[in-house]
Amino acid sequence: MSNKNETILLREITKFTSREEAWDPFTWFKQMREENPIFYDEQQDVWNVFLYDHVKQVLSDHQLFSNKKGRSSIPFPRDDSRTNVNFCDPPEHRKRRALLAKAFTPRSLDEWKPRIESIADALVDDMAGLTNVDIVDTLAAPLPIVVIADLLGAPAKDRELFRAWSNILFLPYAMGSYDEIAQQKAQAIKEFQEYLYPIVLEKRKHPEDDIISDLIRAELDGERLTDIEVVNSSLGLLAAGNETTTMLISNIFYSMLVDQPGIYQELRTDVTLVPKLIEEVLRFRFPIAIDRRIAQDTTVFGHEMKQDQMIVAWVSSANRDASKFDHAENFNIHRANNHNHLSFGISSHFCLGAPLVRLEATFALTSFINRFSDIRLHEEFKVTDHLTDSISLKSFPISII
Ligand code: HEM
């Protein structure tokens, strides 16, 4: 479990003073790339990098930048068990990841396609006849929850439970309310474990075609996983996948309405552009920063960095680095290299769920675009009225035609 001293507070580094600034950090990123690309935050003893090549190096060089870390900015209570894929480095990491990867084979993805498509279609069908919808509530939030509940093998009727747990797990640790938030998270984890445990016991007796059954069949160091390890690996997937996917889908709608109004009609005439749209939103408008521990004293970036200091790689800034993306501050789904964004990470820890996210977002958008002839932003819409404490869209009311 994390404690105060282990948590890096990113908001204490950015020091944004308003929600407007926090929602639009790109001016600060640009300034940092130009004036202060390697920035040391004294208060928390954390280095920060903002350029594409630096971010890529921090994420790729595990000998210098390790994932075995005491502190982290991940707002999720940590689990140091042998099944955790995040807080470890190769070669140990390879074994742990291989275990989870058994549930994410290309064959599983092929089998999941019709399930995901029908979940996306059903959510879009539910919007038929409506003129105003909150796209977070109707599509962006339920889609990943129903999908992960289905893929884990839990009944879809329990999706609200999954949603409530996932929301709590991602509450940011704000300085003042740390203990209270930590307690809420511990409670959500306990409830999730108690909920999933009997399901795991049942599936051990009667394995089915789902992720929990795949994890039950998998082996680590020649041993099967224990029931609680299967539960915790499932919890890890819930934590890794839900909020991120919700954020992606709601940001896609935001980009279609605010970053490039009118693009919806282009997508309607050629729905095969949807994957390009998804990659550009991941590049242009996806908030993500990843931390590592500096594993040995180094001057690799021209500054003296000490062993055991932390370093934050500001991925959302790297994704707007003009040396990698032409007119990087422009939203352009047609750019040839938009998939070179680093929003899924890179190298050994590259997001295991990336193919799943891409499927979910593609089915959701394709189904939506085929169904509705246009979307409109409400005149009175003010984004800062619709943000969670972690500065993602908690609601996004739009008109659908
Ligand atoms: C838009 C959605 C998502 C984004 C942007 C995203 C992003 C990321 C990033 C940046 C990493 C690398 C972290 C690091 O290097 O320390 C990562 C790792 C991971 N992601 Fe995702 N993720 C998304 C959705 C998902 C989903 C849906 C799942 C599974 C259900 C998932 C499972 C994982 C796992 C298991 C890892 C750990 C991989 C490892 O350490 O080897 N992610 N993700």
Short mmCIF file of C-alpha atoms and ligand atoms in Angstrom, two decimals:
data_model
loop_
_atom_site.label_atom_id
_atom_site.label_comp_id
_atom_site.label_asym_id
_atom_site.label_seq_id
_atom_site.Cartn_x
_atom_site.Cartn_y
_atom_site.Cartn_z
CA MET A 1 0.00 0.00 0.00
CA SER A 2 1.24 3.50 -0.71
CA ASN A 3 1.72 6.18 1.84
CA LYS A 4 2.23 9.91 1.68
CA ASN A 5 5.98 9.70 1.28
CA GLU A 6 5.65 7.30 -1.62
CA THR A 7 3.29 9.46 -3.66
CA ILE A 8 4.56 11.98 -6.16
CA LEU A 9 1.99 14.73 -6.56
CA LEU A 10 2.10 15.88 -10.17
CA ARG A 11 -0.12 18.85 -9.41
CA GLU A 12 2.57 20.10 -7.02
CA ILE A 13 4.96 20.10 -9.98
CA THR A 14 2.72 21.81 -12.54
CA LYS A 15 1.39 24.25 -9.94
CA PHE A 16 -1.57 25.13 -12.14
CA THR A 17 -3.72 27.65 -10.36
CA SER A 18 -7.00 27.09 -12.20
CA ARG A 19 -8.97 24.25 -13.73
CA GLU A 20 -8.69 26.00 -17.12
CA GLU A 21 -4.92 25.71 -16.95
CA ALA A 22 -5.03 22.11 -15.75
CA TRP A 23 -7.34 21.13 -18.63
CA ASP A 24 -5.09 22.91 -21.11
CA PRO A 25 -1.55 22.17 -19.89
CA PHE A 26 -0.13 22.48 -23.41
CA THR A 27 1.00 26.08 -23.06
CA TRP A 28 3.02 25.08 -20.00
CA PHE A 29 4.42 22.02 -21.79
CA LYS A 30 5.53 24.18 -24.73
CA GLN A 31 7.18 26.63 -22.40
CA MET A 32 8.96 23.79 -20.58
CA ARG A 33 10.12 22.20 -23.85
CA GLU A 34 11.52 25.53 -25.00
CA GLU A 35 12.92 26.95 -21.78
CA ASN A 36 13.30 24.23 -19.19
CA PRO A 37 13.22 20.80 -20.85
CA ILE A 38 15.03 19.10 -17.96
CA PHE A 39 13.52 20.50 -14.83
CA TYR A 40 14.32 19.61 -11.24
CA ASP A 41 11.51 19.96 -8.72
CA GLU A 42 13.19 20.55 -5.41
CA GLN A 43 10.12 20.26 -3.24
CA GLN A 44 9.59 16.59 -4.12
CA ASP A 45 13.12 15.80 -5.33
CA VAL A 46 11.88 14.83 -8.80
CA TRP A 47 13.40 15.38 -12.25
CA ASN A 48 11.06 16.10 -15.16
CA VAL A 49 11.60 15.70 -18.90
CA PHE A 50 9.40 17.12 -21.63
CA LEU A 51 11.07 16.41 -25.01
CA TYR A 52 10.12 13.40 -27.11
CA ASP A 53 13.60 11.87 -27.24
CA HIS A 54 14.10 12.25 -23.49
CA VAL A 55 10.71 10.80 -22.64
CA LYS A 56 11.37 7.88 -24.96
CA GLN A 57 14.76 7.25 -23.37
CA VAL A 58 13.35 7.32 -19.84
CA LEU A 59 10.72 4.77 -20.84
CA SER A 60 13.11 2.54 -22.77
CA ASP A 61 16.33 2.39 -20.76
CA HIS A 62 15.37 0.26 -17.78
CA GLN A 63 18.97 -0.03 -16.59
CA LEU A 64 19.14 3.70 -16.00
CA PHE A 65 15.45 4.36 -15.34
CA SER A 66 13.95 1.61 -13.28
CA ASN A 67 10.39 0.65 -12.53
CA LYS A 68 11.45 -0.76 -9.15
CA LYS A 69 10.48 2.31 -7.28
CA GLY A 70 9.56 3.38 -3.80
CA ARG A 71 7.63 6.44 -4.88
CA SER A 72 5.18 6.85 -7.74
CA SER A 73 2.60 9.26 -9.13
CA ILE A 74 0.19 6.41 -9.93
CA PRO A 75 -2.85 7.29 -7.82
CA PHE A 76 -3.48 3.65 -7.12
CA PRO A 77 -2.50 1.72 -4.00
CA ARG A 78 0.48 -0.38 -4.95
CA ASP A 79 0.73 -4.08 -4.85
CA ASP A 80 4.23 -5.49 -4.54
CA SER A 81 3.25 -9.07 -5.19
CA ARG A 82 5.00 -11.29 -7.74
CA THR A 83 2.17 -10.75 -10.24
CA ASN A 84 2.50 -6.96 -10.44
CA VAL A 85 3.80 -6.11 -13.93
CA ASN A 86 4.36 -2.46 -13.30
CA PHE A 87 6.81 -2.15 -10.40
CA CYS A 88 9.52 -4.41 -11.86
CA ASP A 89 12.20 -4.49 -14.57
CA PRO A 90 13.37 -7.07 -17.10
CA PRO A 91 14.20 -9.95 -16.80
CA GLU A 92 11.72 -10.43 -13.89
CA HIS A 93 9.21 -8.28 -15.74
CA ARG A 94 9.25 -10.57 -18.78
CA LYS A 95 7.99 -13.54 -16.73
CA ARG A 96 5.22 -11.57 -15.07
CA ARG A 97 4.11 -9.96 -18.29
CA ALA A 98 4.08 -13.29 -20.14
CA LEU A 99 1.54 -14.46 -17.62
CA LEU A 100 -0.89 -11.63 -18.27
CA ALA A 101 -0.14 -11.76 -21.97
CA LYS A 102 -1.67 -15.26 -22.03
CA ALA A 103 -5.02 -13.54 -21.62
CA PHE A 104 -4.25 -11.02 -24.40
CA THR A 105 -3.18 -13.19 -27.33
CA PRO A 106 -4.14 -12.23 -30.90
CA ARG A 107 -6.52 -15.20 -30.80
CA SER A 108 -8.27 -13.86 -27.68
CA LEU A 109 -8.56 -10.47 -29.35
CA ASP A 110 -10.17 -12.07 -32.40
CA GLU A 111 -12.59 -13.90 -30.15
CA TRP A 112 -13.39 -10.71 -28.26
CA LYS A 113 -14.17 -8.67 -31.39
CA PRO A 114 -17.84 -9.71 -31.77
CA ARG A 115 -18.39 -9.34 -28.00
CA ILE A 116 -16.97 -5.83 -27.96
CA GLU A 117 -18.83 -4.86 -31.12
CA SER A 118 -22.17 -5.97 -29.72
CA ILE A 119 -21.54 -4.14 -26.41
CA ALA A 120 -20.69 -0.93 -28.33
CA ASP A 121 -23.72 -1.36 -30.62
CA ALA A 122 -26.06 -1.88 -27.66
CA LEU A 123 -24.85 1.30 -25.94
CA VAL A 124 -25.28 3.28 -29.17
CA ASP A 125 -28.73 1.70 -29.73
CA ASP A 126 -29.77 2.95 -26.28
CA MET A 127 -29.18 6.52 -27.46
CA ALA A 128 -31.55 6.19 -30.46
CA GLY A 129 -34.38 8.71 -30.29
CA LEU A 130 -32.58 10.99 -27.84
CA THR A 131 -31.51 14.49 -28.85
CA ASN A 132 -29.34 15.30 -25.84
CA VAL A 133 -26.96 12.86 -24.21
CA ASP A 134 -24.13 12.93 -21.74
CA ILE A 135 -21.60 11.04 -23.83
CA VAL A 136 -19.52 10.10 -20.77
CA ASP A 137 -22.50 8.53 -19.08
CA THR A 138 -23.97 6.81 -22.14
CA LEU A 139 -20.83 5.57 -23.89
CA ALA A 140 -17.38 6.52 -22.63
CA ALA A 141 -17.79 5.28 -19.05
CA PRO A 142 -19.95 2.16 -19.48
CA LEU A 143 -18.13 0.75 -22.52
CA PRO A 144 -14.82 -0.23 -20.86
CA ILE A 145 -16.61 -1.36 -17.70
CA VAL A 146 -19.03 -3.67 -19.49
CA VAL A 147 -16.22 -4.93 -21.71
CA ILE A 148 -13.84 -5.71 -18.86
CA ALA A 149 -16.62 -7.24 -16.74
CA ASP A 150 -17.54 -9.41 -19.74
CA LEU A 151 -13.95 -10.37 -20.58
CA LEU A 152 -13.15 -11.19 -16.97
CA GLY A 153 -16.24 -13.35 -16.92
CA ALA A 154 -18.26 -11.34 -14.35
CA PRO A 155 -21.97 -10.76 -14.92
CA ALA A 156 -22.78 -7.54 -16.84
CA LYS A 157 -25.47 -6.71 -14.30
CA ASP A 158 -22.68 -5.83 -11.86
CA ARG A 159 -21.28 -3.08 -14.04
CA GLU A 160 -22.27 -0.30 -11.65
CA LEU A 161 -20.19 -1.96 -8.93
CA PHE A 162 -17.20 -2.07 -11.26
CA ARG A 163 -17.74 1.55 -12.15
CA ALA A 164 -17.93 2.68 -8.54
CA TRP A 165 -14.74 0.79 -7.61
CA SER A 166 -12.89 2.07 -10.63
CA ASN A 167 -13.89 5.68 -9.87
CA ILE A 168 -12.61 5.42 -6.32
CA LEU A 169 -9.38 3.72 -7.30
CA PHE A 170 -8.52 6.68 -9.50
CA LEU A 171 -9.30 9.50 -7.11
CA PRO A 172 -6.20 11.69 -7.04
CA TYR A 173 -4.37 11.97 -3.74
CA ALA A 174 -4.80 15.63 -2.93
CA MET A 175 -2.48 16.93 -0.25
CA GLY A 176 -5.12 17.74 2.37
CA SER A 177 -7.34 14.67 2.17
CA TYR A 178 -4.72 11.95 1.76
CA ASP A 179 -5.75 9.65 4.61
CA GLU A 180 -9.43 9.79 3.80
CA ILE A 181 -8.82 9.00 0.12
CA ALA A 182 -6.40 6.19 0.96
CA GLN A 183 -9.04 4.67 3.22
CA GLN A 184 -11.71 4.85 0.50
CA LYS A 185 -9.37 3.13 -1.92
CA ALA A 186 -8.52 0.37 0.54
CA GLN A 187 -12.24 -0.20 1.08
CA ALA A 188 -12.93 -0.37 -2.70
CA ILE A 189 -10.13 -2.91 -3.13
CA LYS A 190 -11.49 -5.02 -0.28
CA GLU A 191 -14.98 -5.00 -1.78
CA PHE A 192 -13.64 -5.90 -5.22
CA GLN A 193 -11.61 -8.78 -3.76
CA GLU A 194 -14.60 -10.09 -1.83
CA TYR A 195 -16.76 -9.84 -4.94
CA LEU A 196 -14.34 -11.58 -7.29
CA TYR A 197 -13.01 -14.25 -4.97
CA PRO A 198 -16.05 -16.62 -5.17
CA ILE A 199 -16.13 -16.09 -8.95
CA VAL A 200 -12.49 -17.26 -9.13
CA LEU A 201 -13.25 -20.32 -6.97
CA GLU A 202 -16.14 -21.21 -9.24
CA LYS A 203 -14.08 -20.79 -12.40
CA ARG A 204 -11.29 -22.95 -11.00
CA LYS A 205 -13.84 -25.76 -10.93
CA HIS A 206 -15.45 -24.83 -14.24
CA PRO A 207 -13.07 -22.81 -16.43
CA GLU A 208 -14.72 -20.84 -19.20
CA ASP A 209 -13.65 -18.64 -22.07
CA ASP A 210 -12.59 -15.53 -20.17
CA ILE A 211 -9.58 -13.75 -18.67
CA ILE A 212 -10.04 -15.15 -15.16
CA SER A 213 -10.02 -18.69 -16.54
CA ASP A 214 -6.92 -17.85 -18.62
CA LEU A 215 -5.19 -16.58 -15.47
CA ILE A 216 -6.21 -19.71 -13.57
CA ARG A 217 -4.62 -21.86 -16.29
CA ALA A 218 -1.43 -19.74 -16.43
CA GLU A 219 1.76 -20.62 -14.55
CA LEU A 220 4.52 -18.51 -13.02
CA ASP A 221 7.82 -20.19 -12.11
CA GLY A 222 6.17 -23.54 -12.73
CA GLU A 223 3.36 -22.84 -10.26
CA ARG A 224 -0.25 -21.97 -10.76
CA LEU A 225 -1.43 -18.59 -9.44
CA THR A 226 -3.23 -18.59 -6.13
CA ASP A 227 -6.85 -17.48 -5.99
CA ILE A 228 -5.95 -14.13 -4.50
CA GLU A 229 -3.27 -13.59 -7.15
CA VAL A 230 -5.89 -14.15 -9.84
CA VAL A 231 -8.18 -11.67 -8.06
CA ASN A 232 -5.43 -9.07 -7.81
CA SER A 233 -4.34 -9.47 -11.43
CA SER A 234 -7.95 -8.87 -12.46
CA LEU A 235 -8.07 -5.80 -10.24
CA GLY A 236 -4.90 -4.58 -11.97
CA LEU A 237 -6.61 -4.83 -15.35
CA LEU A 238 -9.64 -2.95 -14.08
CA ALA A 239 -7.36 -0.25 -12.73
CA ALA A 240 -5.22 -0.04 -15.87
CA GLY A 241 -8.06 -0.05 -18.35
CA ASN A 242 -11.18 1.72 -17.23
CA GLU A 243 -10.44 5.31 -16.54
CA THR A 244 -7.95 5.53 -19.38
CA THR A 245 -10.39 4.17 -21.97
CA THR A 246 -13.21 6.40 -20.71
CA MET A 247 -10.91 9.37 -20.98
CA LEU A 248 -9.92 8.44 -24.52
CA ILE A 249 -13.50 8.08 -25.76
CA SER A 250 -14.72 11.29 -24.13
CA ASN A 251 -11.69 13.18 -25.42
CA ILE A 252 -12.39 11.88 -28.94
CA PHE A 253 -15.82 13.54 -28.76
CA TYR A 254 -14.26 16.69 -27.33
CA SER A 255 -11.75 16.81 -30.18
CA MET A 256 -14.44 16.25 -32.81
CA LEU A 257 -16.45 19.16 -31.38
CA VAL A 258 -13.82 21.57 -30.12
CA ASP A 259 -10.43 20.83 -31.66
CA GLN A 260 -11.77 20.34 -35.17
CA PRO A 261 -15.46 21.13 -35.47
CA GLY A 262 -16.86 19.74 -38.71
CA ILE A 263 -14.61 16.69 -38.82
CA TYR A 264 -17.62 14.54 -37.98
CA GLN A 265 -18.92 14.96 -41.55
CA GLU A 266 -15.59 13.87 -42.99
CA LEU A 267 -15.70 10.77 -40.79
CA ARG A 268 -19.25 10.04 -41.90
CA THR A 269 -18.19 10.02 -45.53
CA ASP A 270 -15.23 7.78 -44.74
CA VAL A 271 -15.62 5.82 -41.55
CA THR A 272 -12.32 4.02 -42.19
CA LEU A 273 -10.65 7.21 -40.91
CA VAL A 274 -11.73 6.32 -37.35
CA PRO A 275 -8.43 4.60 -36.42
CA LYS A 276 -6.53 7.72 -37.58
CA LEU A 277 -8.83 9.86 -35.43
CA ILE A 278 -8.14 7.66 -32.39
CA GLU A 279 -4.35 7.86 -32.82
CA GLU A 280 -4.47 11.63 -33.26
CA VAL A 281 -6.52 12.10 -30.09
CA LEU A 282 -4.05 9.87 -28.23
CA ARG A 283 -1.27 12.11 -29.53
CA PHE A 284 -2.94 15.48 -29.23
CA ARG A 285 -5.18 15.27 -26.20
CA PHE A 286 -4.33 12.51 -23.80
CA PRO A 287 -3.03 13.42 -20.35
CA ILE A 288 -0.28 11.08 -19.24
CA ALA A 289 2.97 11.30 -17.30
CA ILE A 290 5.00 8.24 -16.27
CA ASP A 291 7.62 7.99 -13.55
CA ARG A 292 10.76 5.94 -13.05
CA ARG A 293 13.48 5.72 -10.39
CA ILE A 294 16.96 6.81 -11.46
CA ALA A 295 18.88 3.58 -10.94
CA GLN A 296 22.42 5.01 -10.92
CA ASP A 297 24.08 8.43 -10.85
CA THR A 298 23.97 9.83 -14.37
CA THR A 299 24.59 12.93 -16.49
CA VAL A 300 22.79 11.45 -19.49
CA PHE A 301 20.66 14.57 -19.93
CA GLY A 302 23.51 16.97 -19.10
CA HIS A 303 22.53 17.43 -15.45
CA GLU A 304 23.76 15.53 -12.44
CA MET A 305 21.04 13.14 -11.52
CA LYS A 306 21.48 11.01 -8.43
CA GLN A 307 20.66 7.38 -7.87
CA ASP A 308 17.20 6.90 -6.32
CA GLN A 309 15.87 10.30 -7.32
CA MET A 310 12.65 10.04 -9.30
CA ILE A 311 12.06 11.22 -12.85
CA VAL A 312 8.76 12.02 -14.53
CA ALA A 313 8.45 11.59 -18.30
CA TRP A 314 5.74 14.01 -19.46
CA VAL A 315 4.31 11.97 -22.33
CA SER A 316 1.63 14.50 -23.29
CA SER A 317 4.37 17.05 -23.83
CA ALA A 318 6.50 14.63 -25.88
CA ASN A 319 3.49 14.04 -28.11
CA ARG A 320 3.52 17.72 -29.06
CA ASP A 321 7.25 17.96 -29.72
CA ALA A 322 7.59 19.84 -33.03
CA SER A 323 10.83 18.05 -33.86
CA LYS A 324 8.80 14.84 -34.21
CA PHE A 325 5.39 16.02 -35.40
CA ASP A 326 4.97 18.77 -38.02
CA HIS A 327 2.74 21.56 -36.73
CA ALA A 328 2.50 19.55 -33.56
CA GLU A 329 0.03 21.93 -31.92
CA ASN A 330 -2.48 21.37 -34.74
CA PHE A 331 -5.04 18.59 -34.57
CA ASN A 332 -4.71 16.66 -37.83
CA ILE A 333 -5.99 13.12 -38.24
CA HIS A 334 -4.23 12.85 -41.60
CA ARG A 335 -0.68 13.25 -40.33
CA ALA A 336 1.35 10.24 -41.46
CA ASN A 337 3.00 9.52 -38.12
CA ASN A 338 0.31 10.20 -35.50
CA HIS A 339 0.63 6.61 -34.27
CA ASN A 340 4.16 7.47 -33.09
CA HIS A 341 2.67 9.08 -29.97
CA LEU A 342 3.94 7.66 -26.68
CA SER A 343 0.57 7.50 -24.90
CA PHE A 344 0.77 3.71 -24.60
CA GLY A 345 4.37 3.93 -23.41
CA ILE A 346 7.16 2.22 -25.35
CA SER A 347 9.53 -0.71 -24.99
CA SER A 348 9.11 -3.48 -22.40
CA HIS A 349 6.21 -1.92 -20.46
CA PHE A 350 4.25 -0.94 -23.59
CA CYS A 351 0.55 -1.04 -22.73
CA LEU A 352 -0.68 -4.60 -22.86
CA GLY A 353 -4.23 -3.38 -23.35
CA ALA A 354 -3.47 -1.16 -26.38
CA PRO A 355 -5.01 -3.55 -28.96
CA LEU A 356 -8.10 -3.89 -26.76
CA VAL A 357 -8.48 -0.11 -26.36
CA ARG A 358 -8.10 0.38 -30.09
CA LEU A 359 -10.84 -2.20 -30.73
CA GLU A 360 -13.18 -0.65 -28.15
CA ALA A 361 -12.72 2.89 -29.46
CA THR A 362 -13.00 1.82 -33.10
CA PHE A 363 -16.24 -0.12 -32.55
CA ALA A 364 -17.73 2.63 -30.39
CA LEU A 365 -16.98 5.42 -32.85
CA THR A 366 -17.87 3.47 -35.96
CA SER A 367 -21.17 2.39 -34.52
CA PHE A 368 -21.94 5.93 -33.33
CA ILE A 369 -20.98 7.61 -36.61
CA ASN A 370 -23.01 5.15 -38.66
CA ARG A 371 -26.03 5.83 -36.46
CA PHE A 372 -26.09 9.62 -35.99
CA SER A 373 -25.88 12.16 -38.80
CA ASP A 374 -24.32 14.93 -36.70
CA ILE A 375 -23.24 16.02 -33.23
CA ARG A 376 -23.34 19.52 -31.73
CA LEU A 377 -21.73 21.24 -28.79
CA HIS A 378 -24.14 22.97 -26.41
CA GLU A 379 -23.76 26.74 -26.69
CA GLU A 380 -23.46 27.15 -22.94
CA PHE A 381 -20.93 24.30 -22.56
CA LYS A 382 -18.01 25.29 -20.36
CA VAL A 383 -15.49 22.49 -19.94
CA THR A 384 -14.38 23.50 -16.44
CA ASP A 385 -17.90 22.81 -15.15
CA HIS A 386 -17.54 19.19 -16.25
CA LEU A 387 -14.21 18.01 -14.88
CA THR A 388 -13.34 15.43 -12.25
CA ASP A 389 -10.73 16.22 -9.61
CA SER A 390 -8.20 14.43 -11.77
CA ILE A 391 -9.12 16.83 -14.61
CA SER A 392 -10.84 14.44 -16.97
CA LEU A 393 -14.36 14.87 -18.31
CA LYS A 394 -16.88 13.61 -15.77
CA SER A 395 -19.78 14.60 -18.01
CA PHE A 396 -20.05 15.88 -21.57
CA PRO A 397 -23.55 16.86 -22.62
CA ILE A 398 -23.91 17.07 -26.42
CA SER A 399 -26.73 17.10 -28.97
CA ILE A 400 -27.06 14.20 -31.37
CA ILE A 401 -28.93 14.36 -34.65
C1 HEM B 1 -6.57 4.70 -23.59
C2 HEM B 1 -6.34 3.67 -22.80
C3 HEM B 1 -5.00 3.30 -22.22
C4 HEM B 1 -3.84 4.03 -22.15
C5 HEM B 1 -3.57 5.43 -22.70
C6 HEM B 1 -2.85 3.19 -21.51
C7 HEM B 1 -1.55 3.57 -21.27
C8 HEM B 1 -0.59 2.74 -20.73
C9 HEM B 1 0.79 3.12 -20.54
C10 HEM B 1 1.42 4.46 -20.88
C11 HEM B 1 1.45 2.05 -20.02
C12 HEM B 1 2.94 1.95 -19.71
C13 HEM B 1 3.25 2.38 -18.30
C14 HEM B 1 4.74 2.39 -18.01
O1 HEM B 1 5.59 2.38 -18.93
O2 HEM B 1 5.09 2.42 -16.82
C15 HEM B 1 0.46 1.01 -19.84
C16 HEM B 1 0.73 -0.23 -19.31
C17 HEM B 1 -0.22 -1.20 -19.14
N1 HEM B 1 -1.54 -1.17 -19.56
FE1 HEM B 1 -2.46 0.36 -20.45
N2 HEM B 1 -3.43 2.00 -21.17
C18 HEM B 1 -4.74 2.01 -21.59
C19 HEM B 1 -5.66 1.01 -21.44
C20 HEM B 1 -5.40 -0.25 -20.96
C21 HEM B 1 -6.35 -1.35 -20.90
C22 HEM B 1 -7.78 -1.31 -21.42
C23 HEM B 1 -5.72 -2.39 -20.31
C24 HEM B 1 -6.22 -3.78 -19.99
C25 HEM B 1 -7.45 -4.12 -19.77
C26 HEM B 1 -4.37 -1.97 -20.02
C27 HEM B 1 -3.42 -2.76 -19.43
C28 HEM B 1 -2.12 -2.36 -19.20
C29 HEM B 1 -1.16 -3.21 -18.51
C30 HEM B 1 -1.40 -4.60 -17.96
C31 HEM B 1 0.03 -2.47 -18.48
C32 HEM B 1 1.35 -2.89 -17.84
C33 HEM B 1 2.27 -3.42 -18.88
C34 HEM B 1 3.67 -3.67 -18.35
O3 HEM B 1 4.10 -3.02 -17.39
O4 HEM B 1 4.31 -4.55 -18.93
N3 HEM B 1 -4.21 -0.66 -20.43
N4 HEM B 1 -0.75 1.45 -20.30
#
